[in-house]
Amino acid sequence: MYRFGHWGVSLLVFAPLGFALVQAGRPELAFAAGAAMCWLAMLPDYDMRVPGISHRGPTHTVLFAALVGGVGGGGAYLLASNAGQPETVATTLGAFGFAVGALTVLAHLLADVLTPAGIRPLWPLSSRKFTLSLWTADNTVANYGLFAVGVFAVAASAYLSVAL
């Protein structure tokens, strides 16, 4: 998928999380999660800019999702700790950072599974390719369609989280 398709899938994955966070009285975390997921939606595709790393290789795996989650969780924990937050708050924000980082990469992988090229998410343990082969990555209708569905899902979850 291209940028708009990845943004759309990220928004679809974020919508229930955003709803839950607003319902829990944490709209600031919902905003932060949504912004981070959109900002990092293309992170796995930076493999195309790094010599020696194949596209849809190591950066398109569950292991990379865990690594990004670990960086996000560790960063959130350190920020909260250095800001003088209690240990329980720092730990909670660390878990939140992990979840947002990992979900962002997993949303990217989900979008790439829709294409014929697919992904090998369990590399290096398995080289099995996963693909649904619904449309090519450059399909304009699919990319903008996913984006529209993602925007609608976030709008609907925002409306419902405030209306309930």
mmCIF file of C-alpha atoms in Angstrom:
data_model
loop_
_atom_site.group_PDB
_atom_site.id
_atom_site.type_symbol
_atom_site.label_atom_id
_atom_site.label_comp_id
_atom_site.label_asym_id
_atom_site.label_seq_id
_atom_site.Cartn_x
_atom_site.Cartn_y
_atom_site.Cartn_z
ATOM 1 C CA MET A 1 0.000 0.000 0.000
ATOM 2 C CA TYR A 2 0.958 3.604 -0.405
ATOM 3 C CA ARG A 3 0.874 6.360 2.221
ATOM 4 C CA PHE A 4 -2.898 6.981 2.198
ATOM 5 C CA GLY A 5 -3.651 3.273 2.413
ATOM 6 C CA HIS A 6 -1.325 2.885 5.388
ATOM 7 C CA TRP A 7 -2.815 5.933 7.073
ATOM 8 C CA GLY A 8 -6.290 4.467 6.532
ATOM 9 C CA VAL A 9 -5.424 1.107 8.080
ATOM 10 C CA SER A 10 -3.665 2.853 10.982
ATOM 11 C CA LEU A 11 -6.799 4.903 11.594
ATOM 12 C CA LEU A 12 -8.939 1.751 11.452
ATOM 13 C CA VAL A 13 -6.711 0.048 14.019
ATOM 14 C CA PHE A 14 -6.646 3.198 16.174
ATOM 15 C CA ALA A 15 -10.429 3.822 16.197
ATOM 16 C CA PRO A 16 -11.358 1.270 18.912
ATOM 17 C CA LEU A 17 -8.324 2.261 20.992
ATOM 18 C CA GLY A 18 -9.256 5.937 20.732
ATOM 19 C CA PHE A 19 -12.835 5.132 21.701
ATOM 20 C CA ALA A 20 -11.686 3.164 24.762
ATOM 21 C CA LEU A 21 -9.295 5.905 25.858
ATOM 22 C CA VAL A 22 -11.931 8.642 25.603
ATOM 23 C CA GLN A 23 -14.424 6.455 27.456
ATOM 24 C CA ALA A 24 -11.792 5.948 30.167
ATOM 25 C CA GLY A 25 -11.480 9.708 30.551
ATOM 26 C CA ARG A 26 -8.107 9.982 28.804
ATOM 27 C CA PRO A 27 -8.770 11.992 25.605
ATOM 28 C CA GLU A 28 -5.210 13.359 25.700
ATOM 29 C CA LEU A 29 -3.861 9.820 25.377
ATOM 30 C CA ALA A 30 -6.301 9.137 22.545
ATOM 31 C CA PHE A 31 -4.996 12.196 20.706
ATOM 32 C CA ALA A 32 -1.371 11.204 21.355
ATOM 33 C CA ALA A 33 -1.962 7.636 20.174
ATOM 34 C CA GLY A 34 -3.745 8.736 16.992
ATOM 35 C CA ALA A 35 -1.067 11.281 16.162
ATOM 36 C CA ALA A 36 1.757 8.798 16.796
ATOM 37 C CA MET A 37 0.102 6.069 14.739
ATOM 38 C CA CYS A 38 -0.344 8.384 11.761
ATOM 39 C CA TRP A 39 3.135 9.877 12.111
ATOM 40 C CA LEU A 40 4.805 6.441 12.255
ATOM 41 C CA ALA A 41 2.504 4.663 9.787
ATOM 42 C CA MET A 42 5.228 4.502 7.131
ATOM 43 C CA LEU A 43 8.102 3.564 9.468
ATOM 44 C CA PRO A 44 8.539 -0.017 8.141
ATOM 45 C CA ASP A 45 8.954 1.331 4.597
ATOM 46 C CA TYR A 46 12.114 3.204 5.552
ATOM 47 C CA ASP A 47 13.789 -0.088 4.649
ATOM 48 C CA MET A 48 13.685 1.189 1.064
ATOM 49 C CA ARG A 49 16.114 3.947 2.075
ATOM 50 C CA VAL A 50 18.608 1.744 3.884
ATOM 51 C CA PRO A 51 21.171 -0.040 1.725
ATOM 52 C CA GLY A 52 21.431 -3.758 2.353
ATOM 53 C CA ILE A 53 17.930 -4.188 3.784
ATOM 54 C CA SER A 54 15.355 -5.708 1.457
ATOM 55 C CA HIS A 55 11.922 -4.119 1.196
ATOM 56 C CA ARG A 56 9.336 -6.029 3.209
ATOM 57 C CA GLY A 57 12.153 -7.815 4.965
ATOM 58 C CA PRO A 58 13.106 -7.382 8.647
ATOM 59 C CA THR A 59 11.103 -4.163 9.101
ATOM 60 C CA HIS A 60 7.903 -5.942 8.081
ATOM 61 C CA THR A 61 7.897 -8.488 10.905
ATOM 62 C CA VAL A 62 6.316 -9.039 14.294
ATOM 63 C CA LEU A 63 9.830 -8.813 15.737
ATOM 64 C CA PHE A 64 10.170 -5.266 14.360
ATOM 65 C CA ALA A 65 6.752 -4.407 15.821
ATOM 66 C CA ALA A 66 7.985 -5.564 19.223
ATOM 67 C CA LEU A 67 11.209 -3.566 18.787
ATOM 68 C CA VAL A 68 9.328 -0.365 17.913
ATOM 69 C CA GLY A 69 6.961 -1.029 20.800
ATOM 70 C CA GLY A 70 9.931 -1.459 23.114
ATOM 71 C CA VAL A 71 11.446 1.836 22.001
ATOM 72 C CA GLY A 72 8.077 3.594 22.418
ATOM 73 C CA GLY A 73 7.474 2.004 25.795
ATOM 74 C CA GLY A 74 10.966 2.694 27.050
ATOM 75 C CA GLY A 75 10.810 6.286 25.852
ATOM 76 C CA ALA A 76 7.447 6.906 27.491
ATOM 77 C CA TYR A 77 8.621 5.310 30.734
ATOM 78 C CA LEU A 78 11.804 7.410 30.830
ATOM 79 C CA LEU A 79 9.942 10.621 30.039
ATOM 80 C CA ALA A 80 7.422 9.981 32.800
ATOM 81 C CA SER A 81 10.118 8.968 35.299
ATOM 82 C CA ASN A 82 12.267 12.005 34.516
ATOM 83 C CA ALA A 83 9.207 14.233 34.865
ATOM 84 C CA GLY A 84 8.833 13.026 38.452
ATOM 85 C CA GLN A 85 5.780 10.858 37.874
ATOM 86 C CA PRO A 86 5.152 8.028 40.347
ATOM 87 C CA GLU A 87 6.409 4.578 39.340
ATOM 88 C CA THR A 88 2.870 3.312 38.644
ATOM 89 C CA VAL A 89 2.209 6.196 36.224
ATOM 90 C CA ALA A 90 5.561 5.703 34.485
ATOM 91 C CA THR A 91 4.887 1.980 34.127
ATOM 92 C CA THR A 92 1.397 2.597 32.745
ATOM 93 C CA LEU A 93 2.700 5.135 30.244
ATOM 94 C CA GLY A 94 5.471 2.709 29.293
ATOM 95 C CA ALA A 95 2.894 0.020 28.530
ATOM 96 C CA PHE A 96 0.876 2.573 26.567
ATOM 97 C CA GLY A 97 3.969 3.545 24.546
ATOM 98 C CA PHE A 98 4.702 -0.102 23.824
ATOM 99 C CA ALA A 99 1.136 -0.722 22.659
ATOM 100 C CA VAL A 100 1.064 2.311 20.375
ATOM 101 C CA GLY A 101 4.454 1.506 18.826
ATOM 102 C CA ALA A 102 3.656 -2.153 18.238
ATOM 103 C CA LEU A 103 0.120 -1.456 16.952
ATOM 104 C CA THR A 104 1.475 1.091 14.501
ATOM 105 C CA VAL A 105 3.792 -1.447 12.880
ATOM 106 C CA LEU A 106 1.153 -4.190 13.012
ATOM 107 C CA ALA A 107 -1.290 -1.879 11.196
ATOM 108 C CA HIS A 108 1.341 -1.340 8.495
ATOM 109 C CA LEU A 109 1.802 -5.101 8.177
ATOM 110 C CA LEU A 110 -1.950 -5.595 7.924
ATOM 111 C CA ALA A 111 -2.114 -3.124 5.036
ATOM 112 C CA ASP A 112 0.726 -4.904 3.220
ATOM 113 C CA VAL A 113 -0.955 -8.289 3.669
ATOM 114 C CA LEU A 114 -3.758 -6.967 1.442
ATOM 115 C CA THR A 115 -1.377 -6.838 -1.538
ATOM 116 C CA PRO A 116 -0.039 -9.710 -3.670
ATOM 117 C CA ALA A 117 3.540 -9.069 -2.478
ATOM 118 C CA GLY A 118 2.432 -9.797 1.100
ATOM 119 C CA ILE A 119 4.805 -10.026 4.054
ATOM 120 C CA ARG A 120 6.824 -12.604 5.970
ATOM 121 C CA PRO A 121 5.843 -11.548 9.503
ATOM 122 C CA LEU A 122 7.561 -14.403 11.343
ATOM 123 C CA TRP A 123 10.999 -13.899 9.797
ATOM 124 C CA PRO A 124 13.614 -15.125 10.778
ATOM 125 C CA LEU A 125 11.726 -18.088 12.297
ATOM 126 C CA SER A 126 9.711 -18.758 9.145
ATOM 127 C CA SER A 127 9.867 -17.582 5.550
ATOM 128 C CA ARG A 128 6.166 -18.252 4.940
ATOM 129 C CA LYS A 129 4.546 -15.374 3.080
ATOM 130 C CA PHE A 130 1.125 -14.076 4.093
ATOM 131 C CA THR A 131 -1.034 -12.307 1.519
ATOM 132 C CA LEU A 132 -4.709 -11.791 0.816
ATOM 133 C CA SER A 133 -3.938 -10.525 -2.712
ATOM 134 C CA LEU A 134 -6.941 -8.185 -2.758
ATOM 135 C CA TRP A 135 -5.305 -5.443 -4.830
ATOM 136 C CA THR A 136 -1.905 -4.117 -5.812
ATOM 137 C CA ALA A 137 -0.101 -1.631 -3.585
ATOM 138 C CA ASP A 138 -0.452 1.116 -6.197
ATOM 139 C CA ASN A 139 -4.237 0.775 -6.552
ATOM 140 C CA THR A 140 -5.498 4.348 -6.153
ATOM 141 C CA VAL A 141 -9.071 3.330 -5.333
ATOM 142 C CA ALA A 142 -7.887 0.914 -2.628
ATOM 143 C CA ASN A 143 -5.488 3.417 -1.054
ATOM 144 C CA TYR A 144 -7.937 6.311 -0.930
ATOM 145 C CA GLY A 145 -10.795 3.956 -0.067
ATOM 146 C CA LEU A 146 -8.912 2.631 2.962
ATOM 147 C CA PHE A 147 -8.113 6.189 3.976
ATOM 148 C CA ALA A 148 -11.777 7.213 3.729
ATOM 149 C CA VAL A 149 -12.886 4.176 5.746
ATOM 150 C CA GLY A 150 -10.229 4.932 8.391
ATOM 151 C CA VAL A 151 -11.304 8.565 8.689
ATOM 152 C CA PHE A 152 -14.939 7.467 8.950
ATOM 153 C CA ALA A 153 -14.075 4.900 11.655
ATOM 154 C CA VAL A 154 -12.248 7.504 13.746
ATOM 155 C CA ALA A 155 -15.050 10.031 13.277
ATOM 156 C CA ALA A 156 -17.658 7.448 14.267
ATOM 157 C CA SER A 157 -15.688 6.329 17.315
ATOM 158 C CA ALA A 158 -15.120 9.944 18.365
ATOM 159 C CA TYR A 159 -18.816 10.718 18.029
ATOM 160 C CA LEU A 160 -19.845 7.593 19.916
ATOM 161 C CA SER A 161 -17.284 8.106 22.673
ATOM 162 C CA VAL A 162 -18.643 11.590 23.355
ATOM 163 C CA ALA A 163 -22.324 10.723 22.808
ATOM 164 C CA LEU A 164 -22.360 7.739 25.174
#
